[in-house]
Structures are given as structure tokens and as C-alpha cells.
């Protein structure tokens, strides 16, 4: 059996199972250095998103920032009556599944409590807390919201430049939680909504 | 196939792993490049029954893809997020900076219940989700949410009866080395989905290799 040794190394057959002692860079370093160099060059050569979405490569901004011409408007809403809420349990109010073949962005959201005649919701109180979930977890910066966003006339927070980027098959769920102690109007409605757009994923 | 049969007939323990590897390469003609020409006696494989050149499982495939790292003079490197304490239904975001040119080969997610005398099940599988985005590309090692269980945090939960014992874990191998490029920033998000009502400590650690001149300022890294 031929004994193979690393170029320039001090390996012998006898001590191969000992701790590695590689005295100088070898061809393996060259492989790693070259790959790192090439990948860095690739990353710096242009916007990655133009390669990911070649159909929109000529656009001035990514498709989740500027609505592309072939995008589809996303506008979904849901509601639940206050008396249906269970104390300290996240109640799903709206569920939205991103369609197959599409990515998109949610850049506006709506969350309000509309009382009929009874007690209204005070912003900043813990009476109602909203969460936006994605699949089994939550969207960053959209958890534990103790305030309303938007109104029925004007849908809420507008995230200019981007928003919540959504991807095909993801399930977005709007939850609300009642603290169980603050009495609000029993027939009041919790209303939530998403707005944005989805665009074809492939060219 | 010849090599496979030969190896099956040779009792393990009577032959060194180096010989087995060489036999496999020469026997079935799978030698592809210089990386295949050298056996690597390092600490990655203490178990002689694991043969990276016979990729019948994930670990074998992953180790095979690490050959360049194991042959090189790159130095071991770790980087980790700070330890976060997460209440149910919360998210945290953090960012860690690495050296450009780092290659990552594994990661390690640690979950620790905040109650010292915890019992099994209070921190549930699928309780914590992790997303890692490489700022250089906008995608990352795992760009969408990954469950703690997918990261191997709960390999033997049902066997554990001691306090906080379900934090025991081992690094997960990536399928191949992940090259980190400038600006070498990783954005990491954790989400506690409230499946367990308990507050949990989370930390993510990356393991990799880095060119030693990046660490010690470009001086000669010849340690001979």
C-alpha cells in the first residue's frame, strides 16, 4: 500500500491518528481562497435580486419595493366578535396563504376594535394584543402590538420601501388576544387586514 | 461495486481507516481530484465505521464535502449570538459579524429553560424557530424559519429526566462549507411561538474555519 502524504506535511504512517499539524498552506487553501474570492466577486458584481428575479432585472427597484406591472393586488380582511375571544388565548382572525408560484410583500396592515355602543379599546392598554404569525412562528416587529393600526377608511402602517416579504405557500395568520380582565363591548368587532401585492416568482 | 464488496468483507478494526479510504478510491475509480488523494487523520472522525467516501448518509456526504477545509491550514473559528431570554409570543433579532473569507461548517442551537429544576416537556419541540440571513446576498444558510427540532435540539427528549438536560446537543453539520463574504454580517431572528408557555433562553453558535492571516493580521501563518 502506497503511503499518501500531504505535500509539505510531516505526516508519517505511524502518527496519522495524532493531532493535525499542517505546516504550510497547500492546494486545499488555494481551493478555499479561490472560491471565496470568486463568490465575493459575484456578490459585489450586482444586485442579487436581479438574478433571483430576472424578469424584473430591468426595474429600478426590487419587485417587493415597487409593484411590478404583472403583480396581483393583495387585500384580505377578517373580523371576529369580541364575545368569541377567550382570555389569554391567541385567536386567529385572518389566515392568508401566499399562492403557489408567487412571492410578494405585505406593506400595510390593519388592526382595530370597533365597538357598537359599549366600551371601546384604549390604545396602549393590554386589553387587546395583536400578533402576525407566519407558519409556526411570528413576524419580527409585528408581535405584542397593544395599539390599533389604520382605520376602515385608511388601512394601517405603510412600510415604505419594503414591508413583510412573503413567499409562496407561507401561511400568514393575524391573531388577537384578550387579557381577560378588561371589559370591552361584547358585540364589538375586532377587524384585521393585510394589503400589498404578490408577483410571479419565476420569469 | 467491487470496493463496496471488499469493504464489507473486511472486519472493521483490523484495518485502518486510511487504508479503507484508499482502497475505496482505487477500487471503484472514484478518485476525482487532488482532494481525494489524501486521507485526513483529524478529529472530525473518531468513529472508524464512518466512511465519508461511501456517502450512504448525511454525515458521510457532509464530511466528504468538508475535505478542502480539513486539508487546509484554516483555523477553527466560532461565533455566536448573545444569550437571549425569550417570553412566549416574542421575536428577537440580532446581528453578528464575522471575518470575510470564513467558511462555516456547522451550527449549534442552545435552548435552556429559565426554570432551573425544569422537567421534560416544558420546553417543547417546535417552540423556537430560527432564521439566518446573510446580508451579502439577502439569503442565508437557512433563509426561512427553521424549527428547533429540525436543528436537532431534541434528539432524546423522552429519555431525559434531569434538570435542563434537554440542552445537551451537538453541532449540526452543514451539507457543505458556507463561504462568508464581505460585509460578513449575519442577521439572526428567533421566534418563540408560545407552544410552551415558559420563557426560554436561546443562543445560536456557528462553527467554522478562517484563514489565519485574517485573524492574526496577515503575518505568516506557517506554524511548523
Coordinates of C-alpha atoms in Angstrom, one line a residue:
Chain A
X1 CA 0.0 0.0 0.0
X2 CA 1.4 3.3 -1.0
X3 CA 1.6 5.8 1.8
X4 CA 0.0 9.1 0.7
X5 CA 1.1 12.2 2.4
X6 CA 0.1 15.8 2.3
X7 CA 2.6 18.0 0.4
X8 CA 5.0 19.6 2.7
X9 CA 3.5 17.9 5.8
X10 CA 5.2 16.0 8.5
X11 CA 2.8 13.1 8.3
X12 CA 4.1 9.6 8.5
X13 CA 2.1 6.5 8.5
X14 CA 2.9 6.0 12.2
X15 CA 1.4 9.2 13.5
X16 CA -1.6 9.7 11.2
X17 CA -4.1 9.4 14.0
X18 CA -2.5 12.2 16.0
X19 CA -3.5 15.8 16.0
X20 CA -3.2 17.5 12.7
X21 CA -0.1 19.6 12.1
X22 CA -0.2 21.1 8.7
X23 CA 2.9 23.3 8.4
X24 CA 2.0 25.4 5.4
X25 CA -0.8 26.3 3.1
X26 CA -1.5 23.7 0.4
X27 CA -3.7 23.2 -2.6
X28 CA -6.7 23.0 -0.3
X29 CA -6.1 26.5 0.8
X30 CA -6.0 27.5 -2.8
X31 CA -9.4 25.9 -3.4
X32 CA -10.9 27.7 -0.5
X33 CA -9.3 31.1 -1.2
X34 CA -10.3 30.9 -4.9
X35 CA -13.9 30.0 -4.1
X36 CA -14.1 32.8 -1.5
X37 CA -12.6 35.3 -4.0
X38 CA -15.0 34.2 -6.8
X39 CA -18.0 34.3 -4.6
X40 CA -17.2 37.7 -3.2
X41 CA -16.7 39.0 -6.8
X42 CA -20.1 37.6 -7.7
X43 CA -21.8 39.2 -4.8
X44 CA -20.3 42.5 -5.4
X45 CA -20.9 42.4 -9.2
X46 CA -24.5 43.5 -8.9
X47 CA -27.8 43.2 -7.1
X48 CA -28.5 39.6 -6.3
X49 CA -32.2 40.2 -6.6
X50 CA -31.8 40.9 -10.3
X51 CA -30.5 37.4 -10.7
X52 CA -33.2 35.9 -8.5
X53 CA -35.9 37.7 -10.4
X54 CA -34.6 38.1 -14.0
X55 CA -38.0 39.1 -15.2
X56 CA -37.7 42.3 -13.3
X57 CA -33.9 42.8 -13.7
X58 CA -34.5 46.0 -15.7
X59 CA -36.6 47.5 -13.0
X60 CA -35.2 50.3 -10.9
X61 CA -36.2 48.6 -7.6
X62 CA -36.9 45.0 -6.5
X63 CA -40.4 43.7 -7.0
X64 CA -41.2 43.9 -3.3
X65 CA -40.4 47.6 -3.3
X66 CA -42.1 48.8 -6.5
X67 CA -45.2 47.0 -7.6
X68 CA -44.4 45.2 -10.9
X69 CA -46.7 45.5 -13.8
X70 CA -47.9 41.9 -13.6
X71 CA -48.3 41.8 -9.8
X72 CA -51.6 41.0 -8.2
X73 CA -53.0 43.2 -5.5
X74 CA -53.3 41.5 -2.1
X75 CA -56.1 42.8 0.1
X76 CA -57.6 40.5 2.6
X77 CA -59.5 41.2 5.8
X78 CA -61.1 39.4 8.6
X79 CA -63.1 40.0 11.8
X80 CA -64.2 38.3 15.0
X81 CA -66.8 39.4 17.5
X82 CA -65.4 40.3 20.9
X83 CA -67.6 37.8 22.8
X84 CA -65.9 35.0 20.9
X85 CA -62.5 35.8 22.4
X86 CA -61.1 33.6 25.1
X87 CA -59.0 35.1 27.8
X88 CA -55.2 34.9 27.2
X89 CA -55.5 32.8 24.1
X90 CA -54.4 33.9 20.7
X91 CA -57.5 33.8 18.5
X92 CA -56.8 33.6 14.8
X93 CA -58.8 36.3 13.0
X94 CA -57.5 36.1 9.5
X95 CA -55.5 33.5 7.6
X96 CA -53.8 34.1 4.3
X97 CA -51.9 31.6 2.2
X98 CA -49.5 33.0 -0.3
X99 CA -50.4 31.4 -3.6
X100 CA -48.2 28.9 -5.2
X101 CA -45.8 30.4 -7.8
X102 CA -45.9 33.9 -6.2
X103 CA -43.8 35.9 -3.9
X104 CA -44.9 39.2 -2.6
X105 CA -44.9 41.8 0.1
X106 CA -47.3 42.9 2.8
X107 CA -46.7 46.6 3.3
X108 CA -49.8 47.6 5.0
X109 CA -51.8 46.1 7.9
X110 CA -55.0 46.9 9.7
X111 CA -55.9 46.1 13.3
X112 CA -58.8 47.9 15.0
X113 CA -61.6 47.3 17.5
X114 CA -64.9 48.7 16.5
X115 CA -67.4 48.9 19.4
X116 CA -71.1 49.1 18.8
X117 CA -72.1 51.1 21.8
X118 CA -70.2 49.8 24.7
X119 CA -66.6 50.2 26.0
X120 CA -64.0 51.0 23.4
X121 CA -60.4 49.8 23.2
X122 CA -57.8 52.2 24.6
X123 CA -54.5 52.2 22.7
X124 CA -51.6 51.1 24.8
X125 CA -53.7 49.1 27.2
X126 CA -53.3 45.4 27.4
X127 CA -56.9 44.7 26.7
X128 CA -56.2 43.5 23.2
X129 CA -52.9 42.4 21.8
X130 CA -52.3 41.7 18.1
X131 CA -49.8 39.3 16.5
X132 CA -48.9 38.4 13.0
X133 CA -47.8 34.8 12.6
X134 CA -46.1 33.2 9.7
X135 CA -46.4 29.4 9.6
X136 CA -45.5 28.3 13.1
X137 CA -43.8 31.5 14.3
X138 CA -44.2 35.2 14.3
X139 CA -43.2 38.1 12.1
X140 CA -40.5 40.2 13.6
X141 CA -41.7 43.6 14.9
X142 CA -45.3 42.5 14.5
X143 CA -45.8 40.8 17.9
X144 CA -47.3 42.2 21.1
X145 CA -49.0 45.2 19.5
X146 CA -51.2 46.9 22.0
X147 CA -52.4 49.6 19.7
X148 CA -54.6 49.9 16.7
X149 CA -53.2 50.4 13.3
X150 CA -55.1 52.0 10.4
X151 CA -58.8 52.6 10.2
X152 CA -61.6 51.4 8.0
X153 CA -61.1 54.4 5.7
X154 CA -57.3 54.2 5.6
X155 CA -55.6 50.9 6.0
X156 CA -52.7 51.0 8.6
X157 CA -49.0 51.1 8.8
X158 CA -47.3 51.7 5.4
X159 CA -43.8 50.3 5.3
X160 CA -42.3 52.3 2.6
X161 CA -39.5 50.6 0.7
X162 CA -40.4 47.2 1.8
X163 CA -42.6 45.5 4.4
X164 CA -43.1 41.9 5.2
X165 CA -41.7 39.9 2.3
X166 CA -43.9 36.9 1.8
X167 CA -43.1 33.7 -0.1
X168 CA -45.1 31.1 -1.9
X169 CA -47.0 28.7 0.4
X170 CA -46.4 30.6 3.6
X171 CA -49.4 31.0 5.8
X172 CA -49.9 34.3 7.5
X173 CA -52.2 34.5 10.4
X174 CA -53.5 37.6 12.2
X175 CA -54.1 36.8 15.9
X176 CA -55.7 38.8 18.6
X177 CA -55.5 38.2 22.3
X178 CA -57.8 39.5 25.1
X179 CA -56.3 39.9 28.5
X180 CA -59.4 38.5 30.2
X181 CA -59.8 41.4 32.7
X182 CA -60.7 44.5 30.7
X183 CA -64.3 44.6 29.7
X184 CA -64.9 45.8 26.2
X185 CA -68.1 46.0 24.2
X186 CA -69.3 42.4 23.9
X187 CA -70.7 42.9 20.4
X188 CA -67.7 45.0 19.2
X189 CA -65.7 43.7 16.3
X190 CA -62.0 43.1 16.0
X191 CA -61.1 43.8 12.4
X192 CA -57.8 43.0 10.8
X193 CA -56.4 43.1 7.3
X194 CA -53.4 42.8 5.1
X195 CA -52.6 44.7 2.0
X196 CA -49.8 44.5 -0.5
X197 CA -49.1 42.6 -3.7
X198 CA -47.8 39.3 -5.0
X199 CA -45.8 38.8 -8.1
X200 CA -44.9 35.8 -10.3
X201 CA -42.0 34.0 -8.7
X202 CA -40.3 32.9 -11.9
X203 CA -39.6 34.6 -15.1
Chain B
X1 CA -19.2 -2.1 -6.5
X2 CA -16.0 -4.0 -6.2
X3 CA -14.8 -1.7 -3.5
X4 CA -18.0 -1.9 -1.7
X5 CA -17.9 -5.7 -1.5
X6 CA -14.3 -5.7 -0.4
X7 CA -15.1 -3.3 2.4
X8 CA -18.0 -5.4 3.5
X9 CA -15.8 -8.4 3.8
X10 CA -13.0 -6.8 5.8
X11 CA -13.8 -6.7 9.5
X12 CA -13.6 -3.2 10.9
X13 CA -10.9 -2.8 13.4
X14 CA -8.4 -5.0 11.6
X15 CA -7.7 -2.3 9.0
X16 CA -7.0 1.4 9.4
X17 CA -9.5 3.9 8.0
X18 CA -6.8 5.3 5.8
X19 CA -6.4 2.0 4.1
X20 CA -10.1 1.6 3.7
X21 CA -10.4 5.0 2.0
X22 CA -7.5 4.4 -0.3
X23 CA -8.9 1.0 -1.2
X24 CA -12.3 2.5 -1.9
X25 CA -10.9 5.2 -4.2
X26 CA -8.6 3.0 -6.1
X27 CA -11.1 0.1 -6.4
X28 CA -14.0 1.9 -7.8
X29 CA -12.3 4.6 -9.8
X30 CA -14.0 7.4 -7.9
X31 CA -10.9 9.5 -7.5
X32 CA -11.9 12.8 -8.8
X33 CA -9.3 15.4 -7.9
X34 CA -6.5 16.1 -5.6
X35 CA -8.8 16.3 -2.6
X36 CA -9.4 12.6 -2.9
X37 CA -5.8 11.7 -2.9
X38 CA -5.1 12.2 0.8
X39 CA -6.5 10.7 3.9
X40 CA -7.2 13.1 6.6
X41 CA -6.4 11.9 10.1
X42 CA -8.0 14.7 12.2
X43 CA -10.5 15.0 14.9
X44 CA -13.5 15.1 12.7
X45 CA -13.9 11.3 12.5
X46 CA -13.2 9.4 15.7
X47 CA -15.5 6.7 14.6
X48 CA -13.8 4.4 12.2
X49 CA -17.0 3.0 11.0
X50 CA -17.9 6.3 9.3
X51 CA -16.5 6.4 5.8
X52 CA -17.1 9.7 4.1
X53 CA -16.1 8.2 0.7
X54 CA -19.1 5.9 0.9
X55 CA -21.8 8.5 1.3
X56 CA -24.7 6.4 2.5
X57 CA -25.9 9.0 4.9
X58 CA -26.0 12.7 5.5
X59 CA -22.9 12.8 7.8
X60 CA -20.8 10.9 5.2
X61 CA -21.8 13.3 2.4
X62 CA -21.2 16.3 4.6
X63 CA -17.8 15.2 5.7
X64 CA -16.9 14.4 2.2
X65 CA -17.7 18.0 1.2
X66 CA -15.5 19.3 4.0
X67 CA -12.3 17.7 2.7
X68 CA -10.8 21.0 1.5
X69 CA -11.4 22.5 4.9
X70 CA -9.8 19.6 6.7
X71 CA -6.8 19.6 4.4
X72 CA -6.2 23.3 4.6
X73 CA -4.4 25.4 7.2
X74 CA -7.6 27.4 8.0
X75 CA -8.0 27.8 11.7
X76 CA -11.0 26.9 13.9
X77 CA -13.5 29.7 14.4
X78 CA -16.7 30.1 16.3
X79 CA -19.1 33.0 16.5
X80 CA -22.3 33.2 18.4
X81 CA -25.3 35.4 19.2
X82 CA -25.6 36.6 22.7
X83 CA -27.9 34.6 25.0
X84 CA -31.5 35.8 24.7
X85 CA -34.3 35.3 27.1
X86 CA -37.5 35.0 25.2
X87 CA -41.0 35.1 26.5
X88 CA -43.7 33.3 24.6
X89 CA -45.0 35.0 21.5
X90 CA -42.0 37.2 21.0
X91 CA -39.3 37.6 18.4
X92 CA -35.8 38.9 18.8
X93 CA -33.3 39.9 16.1
X94 CA -29.6 40.2 16.3
X95 CA -26.6 40.5 14.1
X96 CA -23.2 39.0 14.2
X97 CA -20.1 40.0 12.3
X98 CA -17.6 37.5 11.0
X99 CA -14.3 37.6 9.2
X100 CA -14.6 37.8 5.4
X101 CA -13.4 34.5 3.9
X102 CA -14.7 32.4 6.8
X103 CA -16.1 29.0 5.9
X104 CA -18.8 27.8 8.2
X105 CA -19.2 24.1 8.6
X106 CA -21.8 23.8 11.4
X107 CA -24.1 25.4 13.8
X108 CA -25.4 24.8 17.3
X109 CA -28.7 25.9 18.8
X110 CA -28.9 26.0 22.5
X111 CA -32.2 26.1 24.3
X112 CA -32.3 26.5 28.1
X113 CA -35.4 26.6 30.2
X114 CA -35.3 29.5 32.6
X115 CA -36.5 27.3 35.5
X116 CA -33.5 25.5 36.9
X117 CA -35.3 22.4 38.0
X118 CA -37.1 22.1 34.8
X119 CA -38.8 18.8 33.8
X120 CA -39.1 17.3 30.5
X121 CA -41.6 18.8 28.2
X122 CA -41.8 22.3 29.5
X123 CA -39.7 23.5 26.6
X124 CA -41.4 21.8 23.7
X125 CA -40.1 20.8 20.3
X126 CA -41.2 23.4 17.7
X127 CA -41.2 26.0 20.3
X128 CA -38.3 28.1 18.9
X129 CA -37.8 29.0 15.3
X130 CA -34.7 30.5 13.8
X131 CA -34.0 32.4 10.6
X132 CA -30.5 33.3 9.5
X133 CA -29.9 35.8 6.7
X134 CA -26.6 36.5 5.1
X135 CA -26.6 40.3 4.5
X136 CA -24.3 39.9 1.5
X137 CA -26.9 38.0 -0.5
X138 CA -30.1 38.5 1.3
X139 CA -30.4 34.8 1.7
X140 CA -28.5 32.6 4.1
X141 CA -27.6 29.3 5.4
X142 CA -31.3 28.8 6.2
X143 CA -33.2 31.7 4.9
X144 CA -36.7 30.8 6.1
X145 CA -37.8 29.8 9.6
X146 CA -36.3 26.5 10.8
X147 CA -37.7 24.7 13.8
X148 CA -35.6 23.9 16.8
X149 CA -36.3 20.3 16.3
X150 CA -35.0 20.5 12.8
X151 CA -31.8 21.8 14.3
X152 CA -31.6 18.7 16.4
X153 CA -32.2 20.2 19.8
X154 CA -34.5 17.5 20.9
X155 CA -32.8 14.2 19.9
X156 CA -33.7 12.4 23.0
X157 CA -36.2 14.4 24.9
X158 CA -38.2 11.5 26.0
X159 CA -35.1 9.9 27.6
X160 CA -34.3 12.9 29.7
X161 CA -35.4 13.3 33.2
X162 CA -32.9 15.6 34.7
X163 CA -32.9 19.3 35.2
X164 CA -32.4 21.3 32.0
X165 CA -31.0 18.2 30.4
X166 CA -32.6 18.9 27.0
X167 CA -30.0 21.5 26.3
X168 CA -27.5 18.8 25.5
X169 CA -26.7 18.8 21.9
X170 CA -24.0 18.5 19.3
X171 CA -23.2 20.7 16.3
X172 CA -25.1 20.2 13.2
X173 CA -23.1 19.7 10.1
X174 CA -23.9 21.8 7.0
X175 CA -24.1 20.0 3.8
X176 CA -21.0 21.8 2.6
X177 CA -18.9 24.7 3.8
X178 CA -20.7 28.0 3.6
X179 CA -18.5 30.9 2.5
X180 CA -18.9 34.2 4.2
X181 CA -18.3 37.2 2.1
X182 CA -18.0 40.9 2.8
X183 CA -19.7 42.6 4.7
X184 CA -19.7 39.3 6.7
X185 CA -22.8 40.1 8.6
X186 CA -25.5 37.6 9.6
X187 CA -28.9 38.7 10.7
X188 CA -30.4 36.2 13.0
X189 CA -34.0 36.1 14.2
X190 CA -35.5 33.9 16.8
X191 CA -39.2 33.4 17.3
X192 CA -40.9 31.9 20.4
X193 CA -44.3 30.7 19.1
X194 CA -45.7 30.1 22.6
X195 CA -46.2 26.4 22.2
X196 CA -44.5 26.2 25.6
X197 CA -45.7 28.9 28.0
X198 CA -42.3 29.1 29.5
X199 CA -39.7 31.7 28.9
X200 CA -36.7 30.2 27.2
X201 CA -33.1 31.1 26.7
X202 CA -31.8 30.8 23.2
X203 CA -28.4 31.1 21.6
X204 CA -27.1 30.2 18.2
X205 CA -23.5 29.4 17.6
X206 CA -21.7 29.0 14.3
X207 CA -18.6 26.9 13.8
X208 CA -16.2 27.4 11.0
X209 CA -12.7 27.9 9.8
X210 CA -11.0 31.1 8.9
X211 CA -7.8 31.9 7.1
X212 CA -5.4 32.5 9.9
X213 CA -3.9 35.6 8.3
X214 CA -7.4 37.2 8.8
X215 CA -7.1 36.5 12.5
X216 CA -3.6 37.5 13.2
X217 CA -3.2 40.3 10.9
X218 CA -1.6 39.0 7.8
X219 CA 1.5 37.6 9.3
X220 CA 3.0 34.4 8.2
X221 CA 0.8 31.5 9.3
X222 CA 3.4 28.9 8.9
X223 CA 3.3 27.2 12.3
X224 CA 5.9 24.5 11.5

